[in-house]
PDB file of C-alpha atoms and ligand atoms in Angstrom:
ATOM      1  CA  MET A   1     -80.379 -30.221  -6.618  1.00 65.00           C
ATOM      2  CA  PRO A   2     -78.711 -26.785  -7.201  1.00 68.00           C
ATOM      3  CA  SER A   3     -79.586 -25.307 -10.507  1.00 80.00           C
ATOM      4  CA  GLU A   4     -76.873 -24.744 -13.074  1.00 83.00           C
ATOM      5  CA  LYS A   5     -76.985 -21.020 -12.394  1.00 85.00           C
ATOM      6  CA  GLU A   6     -76.388 -21.563  -8.695  1.00 85.00           C
ATOM      7  CA  TYR A   7     -73.514 -23.886  -9.460  1.00 85.00           C
ATOM      8  CA  LEU A   8     -71.859 -21.364 -11.760  1.00 86.00           C
ATOM      9  CA  GLU A   9     -72.263 -18.635  -9.159  1.00 87.00           C
ATOM     10  CA  LYS A  10     -70.578 -20.807  -6.542  1.00 87.00           C
ATOM     11  CA  GLU A  11     -67.741 -21.635  -8.879  1.00 87.00           C
ATOM     12  CA  HIS A  12     -67.307 -17.939  -9.624  1.00 88.00           C
ATOM     13  CA  LEU A  13     -67.211 -17.141  -5.915  1.00 88.00           C
ATOM     14  CA  LEU A  14     -64.650 -19.879  -5.294  1.00 88.00           C
ATOM     15  CA  LYS A  15     -62.472 -18.575  -8.104  1.00 89.00           C
ATOM     16  CA  ASN A  16     -62.627 -15.076  -6.690  1.00 88.00           C
ATOM     17  CA  PHE A  17     -61.796 -16.399  -3.253  1.00 88.00           C
ATOM     18  CA  SER A  18     -58.749 -18.307  -4.413  1.00 89.00           C
ATOM     19  CA  LEU A  19     -57.590 -15.226  -6.322  1.00 90.00           C
ATOM     20  CA  PHE A  20     -57.999 -13.229  -3.123  1.00 90.00           C
ATOM     21  CA  ILE A  21     -55.971 -15.816  -1.176  1.00 91.00           C
ATOM     22  CA  THR A  22     -53.204 -15.699  -3.792  1.00 92.00           C
ATOM     23  CA  ILE A  23     -53.039 -11.916  -3.506  1.00 92.00           C
ATOM     24  CA  VAL A  24     -52.878 -12.101   0.285  1.00 92.00           C
ATOM     25  CA  LYS A  25     -50.112 -14.729   0.117  1.00 94.00           C
ATOM     26  CA  THR A  26     -48.108 -12.608  -2.312  1.00 94.00           C
ATOM     27  CA  MET A  27     -48.482  -9.553  -0.095  1.00 95.00           C
ATOM     28  CA  LEU A  28     -47.443 -11.506   2.990  1.00 94.00           C
ATOM     29  CA  PHE A  29     -44.432 -12.789   1.083  1.00 93.00           C
ATOM     30  CA  ILE A  30     -43.404  -9.266   0.098  1.00 93.00           C
ATOM     31  CA  ILE A  31     -43.971  -7.892   3.620  1.00 92.00           C
ATOM     32  CA  CYS A  32     -41.920 -10.715   5.168  1.00 87.00           C
ATOM     33  CA  GLY A  33     -39.164 -10.095   2.657  1.00 87.00           C
ATOM     34  CA  ALA A  34     -39.171  -6.383   3.417  1.00 88.00           C
ATOM     35  CA  LEU A  35     -39.105  -7.024   7.175  1.00 89.00           C
ATOM     36  CA  LEU A  36     -36.220  -9.462   6.789  1.00 88.00           C
ATOM     37  CA  TYR A  37     -34.322  -6.943   4.696  1.00 83.00           C
ATOM     38  CA  VAL A  38     -34.920  -4.158   7.212  1.00 84.00           C
ATOM     39  CA  GLY A  39     -33.943  -6.423  10.108  1.00 80.00           C
ATOM     40  CA  PHE A  40     -30.957  -8.237   8.660  1.00 78.00           C
ATOM     41  CA  GLY A  41     -30.134  -6.388   5.433  1.00 68.00           C
ATOM     42  CA  ASP A  42     -26.972  -4.909   6.851  1.00 67.00           C
ATOM     43  CA  LYS A  43     -25.706  -8.404   7.623  1.00 66.00           C
ATOM     44  CA  PHE A  44     -25.521  -9.105   3.921  1.00 62.00           C
ATOM     45  CA  ASP A  45     -23.158  -7.295   1.632  1.00 58.00           C
ATOM     46  CA  PHE A  46     -25.223  -6.225  -1.327  1.00 60.00           C
ATOM     47  CA  ASP A  47     -22.594  -3.788  -2.521  1.00 62.00           C
ATOM     48  CA  PHE A  48     -20.682  -5.923  -4.980  1.00 65.00           C
ATOM     49  CA  GLN A  49     -18.208  -3.194  -5.774  1.00 64.00           C
ATOM     50  CA  LYS A  50     -17.364  -2.939  -2.103  1.00 64.00           C
ATOM     51  CA  GLN A  51     -17.032  -6.690  -1.946  1.00 64.00           C
ATOM     52  CA  ALA A  52     -14.632  -6.682  -4.865  1.00 64.00           C
ATOM     53  CA  ILE A  53     -12.501  -4.025  -3.186  1.00 60.00           C
ATOM     54  CA  LYS A  54     -12.498  -5.986   0.067  1.00 63.00           C
ATOM     55  CA  GLN A  55     -11.414  -9.095  -1.756  1.00 63.00           C
ATOM     56  CA  SER A  56      -8.634  -7.387  -3.656  1.00 60.00           C
ATOM     57  CA  ARG A  57      -7.456  -5.778  -0.416  1.00 59.00           C
ATOM     58  CA  TYR A  58      -7.340  -9.181   1.143  1.00 58.00           C
ATOM     59  CA  ALA A  59      -5.447 -10.560  -1.829  1.00 56.00           C
ATOM     60  CA  ASN A  60      -2.995  -7.655  -1.661  1.00 52.00           C
ATOM     61  CA  SER A  61      -2.458  -8.055   2.043  1.00 51.00           C
ATOM     62  CA  GLN A  62      -1.676 -11.685   1.365  1.00 50.00           C
ATOM     63  CA  SER A  63       0.811 -11.080  -1.408  1.00 48.00           C
ATOM     64  CA  SER A  64       2.625  -8.056  -0.026  1.00 53.00           C
ATOM     65  CA  PHE A  65       4.636  -7.860   3.161  1.00 53.00           C
ATOM     66  CA  ASP A  66       3.252  -9.501   6.252  1.00 61.00           C
ATOM     67  CA  GLU A  67       3.426  -7.634   9.528  1.00 65.00           C
ATOM     68  CA  GLU A  68       6.658  -9.283  10.574  1.00 68.00           C
ATOM     69  CA  ASP A  69       8.383  -8.475   7.278  1.00 79.00           C
ATOM     70  CA  TRP A  70       7.713  -4.805   7.860  1.00 82.00           C
ATOM     71  CA  ASP A  71      10.577  -4.648  10.368  1.00 85.00           C
ATOM     72  CA  LYS A  72      12.717  -7.397   8.940  1.00 91.00           C
ATOM     73  CA  VAL A  73      16.420  -6.585   8.827  1.00 91.00           C
ATOM     74  CA  GLU A  74      18.947  -8.708   6.979  1.00 92.00           C
ATOM     75  CA  ASN A  75      22.694  -7.986   7.024  1.00 92.00           C
ATOM     76  CA  GLY A  76      22.026  -4.502   8.335  1.00 93.00           C
ATOM     77  CA  ILE A  77      19.598  -3.720   5.509  1.00 94.00           C
ATOM     78  CA  HIS A  78      15.945  -3.042   6.244  1.00 94.00           C
ATOM     79  CA  VAL A  79      14.423  -5.466   3.755  1.00 92.00           C
ATOM     80  CA  ALA A  80      11.155  -3.692   2.936  1.00 91.00           C
ATOM     81  CA  SER A  81      12.816  -0.389   2.010  1.00 92.00           C
ATOM     82  CA  GLY A  82      16.272  -1.550   0.949  1.00 94.00           C
ATOM     83  CA  LEU A  83      17.851   1.054   3.234  1.00 95.00           C
ATOM     84  CA  VAL A  84      20.613   0.658   5.818  1.00 95.00           C
ATOM     85  CA  TYR A  85      19.002  -0.013   9.186  1.00 95.00           C
ATOM     86  CA  VAL A  86      19.977   2.243  12.104  1.00 95.00           C
ATOM     87  CA  ASP A  87      18.659   2.957  15.598  1.00 91.00           C
ATOM     88  CA  ASN A  88      16.446   5.875  14.618  1.00 90.00           C
ATOM     89  CA  PHE A  89      15.411   4.257  11.361  1.00 95.00           C
ATOM     90  CA  ASP A  90      11.768   5.256  11.892  1.00 94.00           C
ATOM     91  CA  ILE A  91      12.707   8.878  11.146  1.00 96.00           C
ATOM     92  CA  ILE A  92      14.187   7.839   7.810  1.00 96.00           C
ATOM     93  CA  ARG A  93      11.283   5.543   7.008  1.00 95.00           C
ATOM     94  CA  ALA A  94       8.642   8.134   7.857  1.00 95.00           C
ATOM     95  CA  ASN A  95      10.258  10.919   5.833  1.00 96.00           C
ATOM     96  CA  CYS A  96      12.021   9.235   2.935  1.00 96.00           C
ATOM     97  CA  THR A  97       9.851   6.299   1.950  1.00 95.00           C
ATOM     98  CA  ALA A  98       6.463   8.050   1.973  1.00 94.00           C
ATOM     99  CA  CYS A  99       6.418   9.081  -1.694  1.00 95.00           C
ATOM    100  CA  HIS A 100       8.803   6.686  -3.347  1.00 95.00           C
ATOM    101  CA  SER A 101      10.570   3.466  -2.580  1.00 94.00           C
ATOM    102  CA  GLY A 102      13.562   3.589  -0.274  1.00 95.00           C
ATOM    103  CA  LYS A 103      15.403   1.902  -3.113  1.00 94.00           C
ATOM    104  CA  LEU A 104      15.377   5.204  -4.995  1.00 95.00           C
ATOM    105  CA  VAL A 105      17.267   6.679  -2.045  1.00 96.00           C
ATOM    106  CA  ALA A 106      19.629   3.717  -1.745  1.00 95.00           C
ATOM    107  CA  GLN A 107      20.545   3.904  -5.438  1.00 94.00           C
ATOM    108  CA  ASN A 108      21.850   7.427  -5.021  1.00 95.00           C
ATOM    109  CA  ARG A 109      25.070   8.620  -3.489  1.00 95.00           C
ATOM    110  CA  SER A 110      26.199  12.065  -2.592  1.00 95.00           C
ATOM    111  CA  THR A 111      27.951  14.265  -0.104  1.00 95.00           C
ATOM    112  CA  ARG A 112      26.062  15.846   2.763  1.00 96.00           C
ATOM    113  CA  GLU A 113      25.794  19.024   0.712  1.00 96.00           C
ATOM    114  CA  GLY A 114      24.555  17.067  -2.312  1.00 96.00           C
ATOM    115  CA  TRP A 115      21.891  15.343  -0.242  1.00 97.00           C
ATOM    116  CA  LYS A 116      20.832  18.668   1.176  1.00 97.00           C
ATOM    117  CA  GLN A 117      20.373  19.992  -2.350  1.00 97.00           C
ATOM    118  CA  MET A 118      18.339  16.917  -3.302  1.00 97.00           C
ATOM    119  CA  ILE A 119      16.102  17.479  -0.298  1.00 97.00           C
ATOM    120  CA  ARG A 120      15.701  21.169  -1.205  1.00 97.00           C
ATOM    121  CA  TRP A 121      14.831  20.163  -4.766  1.00 97.00           C
ATOM    122  CA  MET A 122      12.150  17.779  -3.514  1.00 96.00           C
ATOM    123  CA  GLN A 123      10.857  20.460  -1.165  1.00 97.00           C
ATOM    124  CA  GLU A 124      10.641  23.036  -3.938  1.00 96.00           C
ATOM    125  CA  THR A 125       9.216  20.843  -6.679  1.00 96.00           C
ATOM    126  CA  GLN A 126       7.839  17.613  -5.242  1.00 95.00           C
ATOM    127  CA  GLY A 127       5.987  18.705  -2.137  1.00 95.00           C
ATOM    128  CA  LEU A 128       8.449  17.345   0.405  1.00 97.00           C
ATOM    129  CA  TRP A 129       7.700  18.888   3.768  1.00 97.00           C
ATOM    130  CA  ASP A 130      10.010  20.806   6.076  1.00 97.00           C
ATOM    131  CA  LEU A 131      12.046  18.142   7.867  1.00 97.00           C
ATOM    132  CA  GLY A 132      12.567  20.360  10.902  1.00 96.00           C
ATOM    133  CA  LYS A 133      14.789  18.962  13.623  1.00 97.00           C
ATOM    134  CA  ASN A 134      14.968  15.675  11.754  1.00 97.00           C
ATOM    135  CA  GLU A 135      16.850  17.206   8.854  1.00 97.00           C
ATOM    136  CA  PRO A 136      20.332  17.029  10.433  1.00 97.00           C
ATOM    137  CA  ILE A 137      19.616  13.449  11.560  1.00 97.00           C
ATOM    138  CA  ILE A 138      18.569  12.466   8.056  1.00 97.00           C
ATOM    139  CA  LEU A 139      21.505  14.283   6.479  1.00 97.00           C
ATOM    140  CA  ASP A 140      23.954  12.566   8.865  1.00 96.00           C
ATOM    141  CA  TYR A 141      22.452   9.237   7.925  1.00 97.00           C
ATOM    142  CA  LEU A 142      22.579   9.883   4.178  1.00 97.00           C
ATOM    143  CA  ALA A 143      26.082  11.339   4.246  1.00 96.00           C
ATOM    144  CA  LYS A 144      27.346   8.385   6.263  1.00 95.00           C
ATOM    145  CA  TYR A 145      25.728   5.450   4.483  1.00 95.00           C
ATOM    146  CA  TYR A 146      25.168   6.896   1.033  1.00 96.00           C
ATOM    147  CA  ALA A 147      28.385   8.819   0.565  1.00 94.00           C
ATOM    148  CA  PRO A 148      29.955   8.983  -2.890  1.00 91.00           C
ATOM    149  CA  GLU A 149      31.984   5.902  -3.737  1.00 81.00           C
ATOM    150  CA  GLU A 150      35.228   6.299  -5.561  1.00 69.00           C
ATOM    151  CA  VAL A 151      34.690   3.540  -8.014  1.00 62.00           C
ATOM    152  CA  GLY A 152      37.661   2.350 -10.082  1.00 65.00           C
ATOM    153  CA  ARG A 153      40.032   5.044  -9.006  1.00 64.00           C
ATOM    154  CA  ARG A 154      43.208   3.880  -7.324  1.00 67.00           C
ATOM    155  CA  ALA A 155      44.728   5.827  -4.436  1.00 67.00           C
ATOM    156  CA  ASN A 156      47.448   8.341  -5.253  1.00 70.00           C
ATOM    157  CA  ILE A 157      50.962   6.933  -5.212  1.00 71.00           C
ATOM    158  CA  ASP A 158      53.059   8.113  -2.322  1.00 77.00           C
ATOM    159  CA  MET A 159      56.264   9.029  -4.200  1.00 75.00           C
ATOM    160  CA  ALA A 160      58.462   8.857  -1.090  1.00 77.00           C
ATOM    161  CA  GLU A 161      57.488   5.249  -0.458  1.00 78.00           C
ATOM    162  CA  VAL A 162      58.377   4.028  -3.926  1.00 80.00           C
ATOM    163  CA  GLU A 163      61.586   1.994  -4.184  1.00 81.00           C
ATOM    164  CA  TRP A 164      63.258   3.124  -7.318  1.00 79.00           C
ATOM    165  CA  TYR A 165      65.585   0.888  -9.267  1.00 80.00           C
ATOM    166  CA  ILE A 166      67.840   1.421 -12.222  1.00 82.00           C
ATOM    167  CA  LEU A 167      66.765  -0.309 -15.340  1.00 83.00           C
ATOM    168  CA  GLU A 168      69.840  -2.052 -16.699  1.00 83.00           C
ATOM    169  CA  LEU A 169      70.159  -2.424 -20.407  1.00 81.00           C
ATOM    170  CA  ASP A 170      73.068  -4.370 -21.893  1.00 75.00           C
TER     171      ASP A 170
HETATM  172  C1  HEC B   1       6.627  14.461  -0.752  1.00 65.74           C
HETATM  173  C2  HEC B   1       7.119  13.318  -1.488  1.00 65.74           C
HETATM  174  C3  HEC B   1       8.575  12.952  -1.265  1.00 65.74           C
HETATM  175  C4  HEC B   1       9.206  12.669  -0.098  1.00 65.74           C
HETATM  176  C5  HEC B   1       8.610  12.620   1.285  1.00 65.74           C
HETATM  177  C6  HEC B   1      10.578  12.351  -0.436  1.00 65.74           C
HETATM  178  N1  HEC B   1      10.732  12.420  -1.797  1.00 65.74           N
HETATM  179 FE1  HEC B   1      12.394  11.944  -2.806  1.00 65.74          FE
HETATM  180  N2  HEC B   1      11.457  12.300  -4.554  1.00 65.74           N
HETATM  181  C7  HEC B   1      10.152  12.665  -4.692  1.00 65.74           C
HETATM  182  C8  HEC B   1       9.803  12.678  -6.083  1.00 65.74           C
HETATM  183  C9  HEC B   1       8.429  12.995  -6.661  1.00 65.74           C
HETATM  184  C10 HEC B   1      10.954  12.301  -6.786  1.00 65.74           C
HETATM  185  C11 HEC B   1      11.111  12.150  -8.283  1.00 65.74           C
HETATM  186  C12 HEC B   1      10.803  10.701  -8.571  1.00 65.74           C
HETATM  187  C13 HEC B   1      11.037  10.361  -9.990  1.00 65.74           C
HETATM  188  O1  HEC B   1      11.732  11.081 -10.661  1.00 65.74           O
HETATM  189  O2  HEC B   1      10.511   9.296 -10.375  1.00 65.74           O
HETATM  190  C14 HEC B   1      11.978  12.062  -5.801  1.00 65.74           C
HETATM  191  C15 HEC B   1      13.245  11.664  -6.096  1.00 65.74           C
HETATM  192  C16 HEC B   1      14.209  11.336  -5.171  1.00 65.74           C
HETATM  193  C17 HEC B   1      15.555  10.893  -5.490  1.00 65.74           C
HETATM  194  C18 HEC B   1      16.102  10.681  -6.883  1.00 65.74           C
HETATM  195  C19 HEC B   1      16.655  12.003  -7.344  1.00 65.74           C
HETATM  196  C20 HEC B   1      17.264  11.872  -8.694  1.00 65.74           C
HETATM  197  O3  HEC B   1      18.011  12.767  -9.041  1.00 65.74           O
HETATM  198  O4  HEC B   1      16.988  10.869  -9.380  1.00 65.74           O
HETATM  199  C21 HEC B   1      16.205  10.705  -4.311  1.00 65.74           C
HETATM  200  C22 HEC B   1      17.635  10.252  -4.131  1.00 65.74           C
HETATM  201  C23 HEC B   1      15.281  11.030  -3.268  1.00 65.74           C
HETATM  202  N3  HEC B   1      14.071  11.404  -3.818  1.00 65.74           N
HETATM  203  C24 HEC B   1      15.593  10.961  -1.920  1.00 65.74           C
HETATM  204  C25 HEC B   1      14.708  11.267  -0.901  1.00 65.74           C
HETATM  205  C26 HEC B   1      15.071  11.324   0.485  1.00 65.74           C
HETATM  206  C27 HEC B   1      16.457  11.074   1.042  1.00 65.74           C
HETATM  207  C28 HEC B   1      13.944  11.622   1.173  1.00 65.74           C
HETATM  208  C29 HEC B   1      13.803  11.838   2.665  1.00 65.74           C
HETATM  209  C30 HEC B   1      14.370  13.045   3.174  1.00 65.74           C
HETATM  210  C31 HEC B   1      12.856  11.772   0.193  1.00 65.74           C
HETATM  211  N4  HEC B   1      13.370  11.565  -1.052  1.00 65.74           N
HETATM  212  C32 HEC B   1      11.532  12.058   0.490  1.00 65.74           C
HETATM  213  C33 HEC B   1       9.273  12.942  -3.675  1.00 65.74           C
HETATM  214  C34 HEC B   1       9.542  12.781  -2.337  1.00 65.74           C
END
């Protein structure tokens, strides 16, 4: 028969042993976790801000123009920019829709000289670059499709063509 003292000593030893096992288990758990993180951490996206940006980008790409709409032309108008579509439209798109909507261009009308002044103004104050050899192409385009409209003004009467009659009063 073990004495009570022996029994207590054994129990104490057992307790210590189970504590030791718990510590080892915990350490193993942590080491495994660390190894998993090192091995596969990059597969998970822990950066929630980045995730949010990705998601909003996705949402934006869904709501805004799809690839095919980018070049869509309806009734001679390039839909995405609202500008008249021509053969060398890429020159216009690259230079005139970079900072503002093409609709701002389409709303305006002017002579070739007026357009040139607008371009100079943007170059001097808004950081528009030198258009180089594209400038005459762009000016031709603007002067042709966005020329001033004579709204509400009738053509001059050709006096020679008018058939005059005598107003008879009794
Ligand atoms: C570097 C940027 C930039 C580029 C590129 C650019 N613009 Fe602008 N443009 C501006 C800014 C800024 C304004 C002022 C916008 C505002 O007032 O809200 C402006 C205004 C305009 C306006 C309105 C002017 C007015 O009096 O209201 C027209 C028209 C215009 N741009 C035409 C063009 C054309 C045509 C091109 C291509 C040759 C072009 N823009 C390229 C920056 C640019």
